[in-house]
Coordinates of C-alpha atoms and ligand atoms in Angstrom, one line a residue:
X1 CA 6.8 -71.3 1.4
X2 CA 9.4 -68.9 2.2
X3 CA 11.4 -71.7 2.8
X4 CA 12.6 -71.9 -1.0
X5 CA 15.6 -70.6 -1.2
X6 CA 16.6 -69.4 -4.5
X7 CA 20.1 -70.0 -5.6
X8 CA 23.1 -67.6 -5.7
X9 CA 23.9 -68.1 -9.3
X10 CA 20.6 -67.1 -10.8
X11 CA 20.2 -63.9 -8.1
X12 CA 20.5 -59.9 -8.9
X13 CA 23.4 -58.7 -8.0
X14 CA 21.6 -55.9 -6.1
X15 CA 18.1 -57.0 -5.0
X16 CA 16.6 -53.7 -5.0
X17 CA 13.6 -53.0 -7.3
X18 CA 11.7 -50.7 -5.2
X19 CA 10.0 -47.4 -7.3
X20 CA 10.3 -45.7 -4.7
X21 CA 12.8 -44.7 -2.4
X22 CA 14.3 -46.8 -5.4
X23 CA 18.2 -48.6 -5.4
X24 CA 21.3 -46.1 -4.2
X25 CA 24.6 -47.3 -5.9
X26 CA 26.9 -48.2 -3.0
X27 CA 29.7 -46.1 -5.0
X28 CA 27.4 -42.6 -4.2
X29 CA 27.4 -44.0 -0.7
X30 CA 31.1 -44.4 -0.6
X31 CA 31.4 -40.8 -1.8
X32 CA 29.3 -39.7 0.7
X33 CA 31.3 -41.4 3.3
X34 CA 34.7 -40.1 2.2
X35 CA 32.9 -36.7 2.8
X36 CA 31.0 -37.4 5.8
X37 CA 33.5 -35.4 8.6
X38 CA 33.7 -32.3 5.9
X39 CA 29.9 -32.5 5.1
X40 CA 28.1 -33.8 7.1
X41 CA 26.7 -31.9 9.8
X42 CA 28.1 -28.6 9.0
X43 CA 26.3 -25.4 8.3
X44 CA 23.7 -25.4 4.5
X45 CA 24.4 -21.2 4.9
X46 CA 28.4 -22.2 4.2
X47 CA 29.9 -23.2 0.9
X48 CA 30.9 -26.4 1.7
X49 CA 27.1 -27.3 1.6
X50 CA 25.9 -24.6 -1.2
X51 CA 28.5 -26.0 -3.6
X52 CA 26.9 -29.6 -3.4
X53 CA 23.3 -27.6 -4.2
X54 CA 25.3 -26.0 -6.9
X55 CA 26.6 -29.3 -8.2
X56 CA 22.7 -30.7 -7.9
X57 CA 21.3 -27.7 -10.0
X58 CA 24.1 -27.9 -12.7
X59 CA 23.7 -31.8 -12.9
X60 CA 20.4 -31.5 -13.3
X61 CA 20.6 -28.7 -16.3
X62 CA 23.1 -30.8 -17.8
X63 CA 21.5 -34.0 -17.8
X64 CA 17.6 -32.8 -19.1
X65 CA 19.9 -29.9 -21.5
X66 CA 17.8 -27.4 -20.0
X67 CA 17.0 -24.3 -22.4
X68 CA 18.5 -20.9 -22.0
X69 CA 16.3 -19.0 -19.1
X70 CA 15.0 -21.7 -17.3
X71 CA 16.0 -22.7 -14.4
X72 CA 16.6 -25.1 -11.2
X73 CA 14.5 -25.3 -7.9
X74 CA 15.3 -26.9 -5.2
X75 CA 13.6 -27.0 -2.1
X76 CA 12.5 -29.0 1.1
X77 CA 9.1 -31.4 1.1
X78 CA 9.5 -33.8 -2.0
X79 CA 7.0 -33.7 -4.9
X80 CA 3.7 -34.2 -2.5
X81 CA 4.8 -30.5 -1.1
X82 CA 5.4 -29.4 -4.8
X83 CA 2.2 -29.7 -5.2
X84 CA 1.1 -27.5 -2.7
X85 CA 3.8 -25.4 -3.9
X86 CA 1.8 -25.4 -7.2
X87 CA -1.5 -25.1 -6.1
X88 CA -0.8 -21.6 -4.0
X89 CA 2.1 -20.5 -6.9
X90 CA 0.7 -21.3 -10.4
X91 CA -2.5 -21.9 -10.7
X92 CA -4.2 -18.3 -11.2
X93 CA -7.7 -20.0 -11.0
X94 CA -8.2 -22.8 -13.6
X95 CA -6.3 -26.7 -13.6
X96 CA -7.2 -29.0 -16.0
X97 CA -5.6 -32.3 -15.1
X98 CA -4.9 -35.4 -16.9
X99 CA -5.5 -37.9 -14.1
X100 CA -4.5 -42.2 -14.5
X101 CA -3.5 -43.3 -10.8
X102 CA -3.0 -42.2 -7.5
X103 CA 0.0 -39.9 -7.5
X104 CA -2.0 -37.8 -10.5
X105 CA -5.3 -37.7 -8.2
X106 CA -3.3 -36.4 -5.0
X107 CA -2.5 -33.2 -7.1
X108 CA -5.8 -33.0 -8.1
X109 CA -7.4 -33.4 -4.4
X110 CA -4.7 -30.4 -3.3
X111 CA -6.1 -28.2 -6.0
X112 CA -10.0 -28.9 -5.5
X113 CA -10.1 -28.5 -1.9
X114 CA -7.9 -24.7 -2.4
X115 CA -10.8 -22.6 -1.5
X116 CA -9.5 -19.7 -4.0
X117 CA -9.3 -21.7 -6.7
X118 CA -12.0 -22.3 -9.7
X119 CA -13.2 -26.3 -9.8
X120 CA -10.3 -28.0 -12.1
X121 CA -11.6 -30.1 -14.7
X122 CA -10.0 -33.5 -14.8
X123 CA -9.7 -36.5 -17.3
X124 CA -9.4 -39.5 -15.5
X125 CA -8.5 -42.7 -17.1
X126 CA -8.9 -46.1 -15.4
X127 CA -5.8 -48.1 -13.9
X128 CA -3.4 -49.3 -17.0
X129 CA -5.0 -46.8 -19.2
X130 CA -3.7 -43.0 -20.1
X131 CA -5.4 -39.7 -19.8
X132 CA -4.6 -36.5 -22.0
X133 CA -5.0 -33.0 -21.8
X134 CA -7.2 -30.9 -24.0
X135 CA -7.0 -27.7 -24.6
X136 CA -9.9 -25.3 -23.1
X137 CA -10.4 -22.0 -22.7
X138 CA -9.9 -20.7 -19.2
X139 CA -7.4 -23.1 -18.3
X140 CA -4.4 -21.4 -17.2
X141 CA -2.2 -24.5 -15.9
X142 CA -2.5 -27.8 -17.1
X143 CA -0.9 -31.0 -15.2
X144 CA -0.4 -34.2 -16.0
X145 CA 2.0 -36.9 -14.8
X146 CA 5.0 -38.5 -17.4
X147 CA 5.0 -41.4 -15.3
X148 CA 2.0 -42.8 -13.1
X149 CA 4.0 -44.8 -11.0
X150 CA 1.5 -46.5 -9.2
X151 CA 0.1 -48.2 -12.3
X152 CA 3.3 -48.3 -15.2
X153 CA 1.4 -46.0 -17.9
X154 CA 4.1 -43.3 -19.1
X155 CA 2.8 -40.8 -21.7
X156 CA 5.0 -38.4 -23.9
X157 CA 5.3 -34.7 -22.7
X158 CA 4.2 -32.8 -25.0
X159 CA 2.6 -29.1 -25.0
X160 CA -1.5 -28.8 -25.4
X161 CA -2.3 -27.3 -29.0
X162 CA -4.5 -24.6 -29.2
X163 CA -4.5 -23.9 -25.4
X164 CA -4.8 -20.1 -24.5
X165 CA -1.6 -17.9 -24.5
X166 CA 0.1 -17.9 -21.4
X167 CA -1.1 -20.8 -19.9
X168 CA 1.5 -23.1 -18.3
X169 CA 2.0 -26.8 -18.5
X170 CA 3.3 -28.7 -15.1
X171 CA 4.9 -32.4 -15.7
X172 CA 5.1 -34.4 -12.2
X173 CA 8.1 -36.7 -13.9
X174 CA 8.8 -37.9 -10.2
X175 CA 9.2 -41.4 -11.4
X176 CA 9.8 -40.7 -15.1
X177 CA 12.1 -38.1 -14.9
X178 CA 15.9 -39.9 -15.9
X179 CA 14.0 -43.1 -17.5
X180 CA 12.3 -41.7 -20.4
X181 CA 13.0 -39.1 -22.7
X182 CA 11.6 -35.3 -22.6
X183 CA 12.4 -31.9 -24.5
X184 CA 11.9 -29.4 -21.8
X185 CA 10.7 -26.8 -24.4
X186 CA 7.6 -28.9 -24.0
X187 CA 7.0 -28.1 -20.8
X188 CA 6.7 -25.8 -18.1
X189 CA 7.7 -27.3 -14.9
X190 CA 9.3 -30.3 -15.1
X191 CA 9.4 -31.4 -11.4
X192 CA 11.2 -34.5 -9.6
X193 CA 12.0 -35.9 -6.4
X194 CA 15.4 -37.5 -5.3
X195 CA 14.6 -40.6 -4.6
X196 CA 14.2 -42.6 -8.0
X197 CA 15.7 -42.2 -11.2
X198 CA 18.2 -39.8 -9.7
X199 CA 18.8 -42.6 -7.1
X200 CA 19.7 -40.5 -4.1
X201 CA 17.1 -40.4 -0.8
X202 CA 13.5 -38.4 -0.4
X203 CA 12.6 -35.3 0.9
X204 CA 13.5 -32.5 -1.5
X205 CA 11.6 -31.7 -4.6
X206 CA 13.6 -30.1 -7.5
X207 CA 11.8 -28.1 -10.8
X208 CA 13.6 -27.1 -14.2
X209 CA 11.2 -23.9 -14.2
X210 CA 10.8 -22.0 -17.7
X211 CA 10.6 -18.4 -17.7
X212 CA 6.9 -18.2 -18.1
X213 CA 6.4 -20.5 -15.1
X214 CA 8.8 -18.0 -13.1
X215 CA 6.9 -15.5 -14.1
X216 CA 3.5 -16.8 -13.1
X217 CA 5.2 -17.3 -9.9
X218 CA 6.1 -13.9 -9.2
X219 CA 2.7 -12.8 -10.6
X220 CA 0.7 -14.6 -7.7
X221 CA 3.1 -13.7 -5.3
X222 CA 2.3 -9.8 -6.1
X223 CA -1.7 -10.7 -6.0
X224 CA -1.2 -10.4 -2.4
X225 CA -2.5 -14.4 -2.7
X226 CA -2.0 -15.5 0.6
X227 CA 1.0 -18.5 0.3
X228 CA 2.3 -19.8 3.8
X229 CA 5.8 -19.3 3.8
X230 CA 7.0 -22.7 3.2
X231 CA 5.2 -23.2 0.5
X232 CA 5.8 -19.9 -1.4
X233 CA 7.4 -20.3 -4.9
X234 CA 9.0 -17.4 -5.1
X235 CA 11.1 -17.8 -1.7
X236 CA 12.6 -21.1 -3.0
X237 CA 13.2 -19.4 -6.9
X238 CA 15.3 -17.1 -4.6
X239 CA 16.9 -19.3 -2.3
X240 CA 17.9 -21.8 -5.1
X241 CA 19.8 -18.4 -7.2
X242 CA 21.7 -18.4 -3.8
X243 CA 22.3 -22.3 -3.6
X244 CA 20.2 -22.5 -0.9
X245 CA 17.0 -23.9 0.8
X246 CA 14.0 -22.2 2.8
X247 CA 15.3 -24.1 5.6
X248 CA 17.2 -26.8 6.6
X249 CA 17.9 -29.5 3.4
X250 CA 18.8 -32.8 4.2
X251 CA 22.7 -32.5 3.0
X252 CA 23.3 -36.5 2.1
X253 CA 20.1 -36.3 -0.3
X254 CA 21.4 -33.5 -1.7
X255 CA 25.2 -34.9 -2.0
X256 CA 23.9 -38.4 -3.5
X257 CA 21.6 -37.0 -5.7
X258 CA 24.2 -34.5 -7.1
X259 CA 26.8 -37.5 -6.8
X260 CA 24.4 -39.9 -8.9
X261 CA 23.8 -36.6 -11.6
X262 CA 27.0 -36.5 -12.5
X263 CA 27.8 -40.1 -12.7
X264 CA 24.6 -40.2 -15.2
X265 CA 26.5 -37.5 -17.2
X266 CA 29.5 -39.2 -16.7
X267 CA 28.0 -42.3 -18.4
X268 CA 26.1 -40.2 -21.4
X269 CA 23.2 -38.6 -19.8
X270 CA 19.8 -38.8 -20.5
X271 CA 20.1 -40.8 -23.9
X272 CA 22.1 -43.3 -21.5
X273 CA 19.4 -43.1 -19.1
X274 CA 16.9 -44.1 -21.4
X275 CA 18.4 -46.5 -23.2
X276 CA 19.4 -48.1 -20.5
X277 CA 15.9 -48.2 -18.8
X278 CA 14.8 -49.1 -22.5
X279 CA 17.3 -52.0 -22.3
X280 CA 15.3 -53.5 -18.8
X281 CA 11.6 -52.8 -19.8
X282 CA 12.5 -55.2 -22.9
X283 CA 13.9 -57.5 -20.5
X284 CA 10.8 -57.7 -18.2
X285 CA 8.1 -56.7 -20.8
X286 CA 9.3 -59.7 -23.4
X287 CA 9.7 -62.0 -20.5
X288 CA 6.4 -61.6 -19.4
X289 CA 4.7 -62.1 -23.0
X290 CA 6.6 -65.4 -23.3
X291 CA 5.8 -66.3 -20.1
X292 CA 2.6 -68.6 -19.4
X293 CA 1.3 -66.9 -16.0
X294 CA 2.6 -63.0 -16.2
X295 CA 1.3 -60.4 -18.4
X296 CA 1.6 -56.7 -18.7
X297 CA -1.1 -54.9 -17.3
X298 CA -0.7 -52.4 -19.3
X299 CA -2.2 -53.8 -22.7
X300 CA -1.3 -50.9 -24.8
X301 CA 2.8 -50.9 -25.8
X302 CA 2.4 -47.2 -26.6
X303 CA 1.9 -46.1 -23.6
X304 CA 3.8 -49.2 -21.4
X305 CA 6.1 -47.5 -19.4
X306 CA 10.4 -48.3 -19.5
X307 CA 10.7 -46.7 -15.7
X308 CA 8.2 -48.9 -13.4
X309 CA 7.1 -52.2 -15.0
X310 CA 3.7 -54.0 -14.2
X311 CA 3.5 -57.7 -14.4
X312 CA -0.3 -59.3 -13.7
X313 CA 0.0 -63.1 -12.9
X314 CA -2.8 -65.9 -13.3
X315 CA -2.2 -68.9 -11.5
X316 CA 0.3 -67.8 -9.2
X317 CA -0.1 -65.7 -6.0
X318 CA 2.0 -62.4 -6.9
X319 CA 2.0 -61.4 -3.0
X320 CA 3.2 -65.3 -2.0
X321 CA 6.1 -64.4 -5.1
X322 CA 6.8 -61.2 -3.5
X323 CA 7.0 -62.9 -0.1
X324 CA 9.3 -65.2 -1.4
X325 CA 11.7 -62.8 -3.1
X326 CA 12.0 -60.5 -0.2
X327 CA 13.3 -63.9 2.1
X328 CA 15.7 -64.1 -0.4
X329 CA 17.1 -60.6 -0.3
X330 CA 15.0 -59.5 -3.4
X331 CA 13.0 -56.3 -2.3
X332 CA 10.0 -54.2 -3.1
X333 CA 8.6 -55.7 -6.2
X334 CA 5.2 -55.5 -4.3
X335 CA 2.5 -53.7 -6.7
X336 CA 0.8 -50.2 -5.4
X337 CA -1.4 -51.2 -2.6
X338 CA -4.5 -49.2 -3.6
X339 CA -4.4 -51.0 -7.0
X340 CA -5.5 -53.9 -5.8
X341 CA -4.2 -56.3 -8.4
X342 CA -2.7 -59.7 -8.6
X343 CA 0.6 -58.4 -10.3
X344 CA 4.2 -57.4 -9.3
X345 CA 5.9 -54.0 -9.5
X346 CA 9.3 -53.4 -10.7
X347 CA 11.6 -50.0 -11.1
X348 CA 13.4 -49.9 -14.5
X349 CA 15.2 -46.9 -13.2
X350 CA 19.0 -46.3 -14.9
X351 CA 20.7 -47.3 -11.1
X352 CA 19.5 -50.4 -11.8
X353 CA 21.5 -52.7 -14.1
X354 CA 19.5 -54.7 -16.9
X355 CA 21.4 -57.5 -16.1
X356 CA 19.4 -57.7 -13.1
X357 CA 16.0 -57.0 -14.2
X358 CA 17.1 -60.4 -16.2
X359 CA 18.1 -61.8 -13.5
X360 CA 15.0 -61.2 -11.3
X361 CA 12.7 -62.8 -13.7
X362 CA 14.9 -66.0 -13.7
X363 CA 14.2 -65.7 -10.1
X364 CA 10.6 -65.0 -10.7
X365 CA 10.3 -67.9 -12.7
X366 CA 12.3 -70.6 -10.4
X367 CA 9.8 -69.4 -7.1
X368 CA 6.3 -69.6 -9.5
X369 CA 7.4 -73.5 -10.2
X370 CA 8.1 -74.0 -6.6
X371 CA 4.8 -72.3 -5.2
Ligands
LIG1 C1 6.9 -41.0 -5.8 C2 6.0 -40.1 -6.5 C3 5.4 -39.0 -6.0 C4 5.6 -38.6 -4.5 O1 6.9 -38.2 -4.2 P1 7.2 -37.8 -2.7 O2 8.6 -37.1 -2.8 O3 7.2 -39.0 -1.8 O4 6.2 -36.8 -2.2 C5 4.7 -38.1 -6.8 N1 4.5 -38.4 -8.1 C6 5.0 -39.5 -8.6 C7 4.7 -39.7 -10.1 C8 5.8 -40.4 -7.9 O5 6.3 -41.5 -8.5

């Protein structure tokens, strides 16, 4: 079986569809090299480093046009220690949660089990389908994810009417943040990790903060709350005014990262970005109606997302597909193990060239007839 061999001409150009850690361009790599003596394993208290965590925090303010008073965080962990982050530094007592997959759940679970916090109240919605938030008194943050990447279902970002005064809205747009569109006065906490849209590695987590989120942090902090000291808010808003980390960041994330920022500005931003992820999703989603073994999962178009597609297959073994693809250099287009479906997974993030999303389901197509 993984003896087909698909030919040259049909191929990606780049056979990297992973969500996540997702495609680097070779060009931020290059960068990253011509820096690497200079860089490199020199000191992140020295401005050599802090300028590159400077250049992250203004790419990133440039490219989501962040409003007047909010502002970039950067610190060590990626988004699973965000939420941590979140659970000892914003939430006063209530969550509510708008839950659809497992990335959405895991901020839940770190909530529920904090002993000083009140039971969240969560609305879950099956695999493929969205939840929403509602607004409830009592609830002083409420979370929900822009992107469930381990099912495809994006949802608009969007403040909670009628929620109380004060409360805070958090937006894990790990996998949707650079893909699909946002206005940050709609949120709170827009928060990100490296190693997706923004194409760079993992291990930091990054939030565009709004003054009422900053505030909230600095509230707990005074509670006396106890916060272990990696994990306290207030220590990275303080270390990221300085263009620094808590502790030691790992310097070639933050370089590509800040590389791949301003080559998305570069190239028009976030309307770029999300036209151009637009552009794949068209690709793979209209491929995959016209096809006669692969569907959507996702039924509903509204909420289909243009960052990580979903394909189901009938007929044809997905994983034998997959299995196939990888021998040929094509990678990660497995689907999220704990899903559990027949289906294929595949990141529409803007490193990735349309072109190629086109070109993988030629591939797609040539291995299904040969299975
Ligand atoms: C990848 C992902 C995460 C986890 O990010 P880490 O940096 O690996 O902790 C969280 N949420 C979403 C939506 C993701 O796609």
């Amino acid at each position: 079986m993984t003896d087909i061999r698909i030919p040259d001409t049909i191929k990606p150009v780049d056979g990297r569809f992973g969500s996540g850690p997702s495609k680097v361009r070779p060009e931020g790599v290059e960068s990253l090299s011509a820096v690497s003596r200079t860089f490199l394993g020199t000191s992140h208290r020295q401005r050599t480093v802090k300028d590159q965590v400077a250049r992250l925090r203004r790419g990133l303010a440039e490219f989501f046009s962040m409003p007047e008073g909010y502002e970039v965080v950067v610190a060590n962990g990626g988004t699973s220690a965000f939420w941590e982050v979140a659970t000892f530094g914003l939430v006063r007592d209530r969550a509510q949660f708008a839950e659809f997959g497992e990335f959405g759940a895991k901020f839940v679970k770190a909530v529920r089990d904090a002993p000083f916090l009140a039971e969240p109240t969560v609305h879950h919605a099956p695999g493929g389908q969205a939840a929403f938030l509602e607004a409830e008194a009592g609830i002083d943050v409420y979370a929900s994810v822009q992107n469930e990447t381990s099912t495809g279902v994006a949802v608009p970002v969007r403040r909670v009417p009628g929620a109380d005064q004060g409360a805070l809205l958090l937006t894990d747009a790990t996998s949707g943040g650079g893909s699909l569109d946002v206005d940050l006065r709609e949120t709170d906490v827009y928060y990100l990790a490296p190693q997706k849209a923004l194409g760079s590695d993992g291990g930091l987590w990054m939030a565009l903060m709004s003054p009422a989120a900053i505030e909230r942090a600095f509230e707990i902090k005074r509670s006396g709350r106890y916060i272990p000291q990696f994990l306290d808010l207030v220590t990275a808003i303080e270390q990221s005014r300085l263009e620094q980390t808590y502790n030691t960041p790992a310097l070639a994330t933050v370089f590509l990262a800040a590389e791949q920022l301003d080559w998305m500005n570069s190239q028009g931003g976030l309307p770029w970005a999300v036209k151009r992820s637009a552009e794949s999703a068209a690709a793979v989603y209209g491929w995959a109606e016209r096809s006669a073994y692969a569907t959507p999962f996702v039924t509903d178009p509204a909420i289909r997302s243009a960052a990580v597609a979903t394909i189901d297959f009938e007929g044809v073994d997905a994983a034998a597909i997959a299995k196939v693809l990888r021998a040929n250099d094509i990678v990660d287009t497995e689907p999220y193990r704990k899903l559990g479906r027949n289906q294929l997974r595949v990141a529409l993030y803007p490193t990735i060239e349309p072109s190629d999303v086109a070109a993988l389901t030629a591939c797609v197509d040539y291995v299904a007839e040969r299975l």
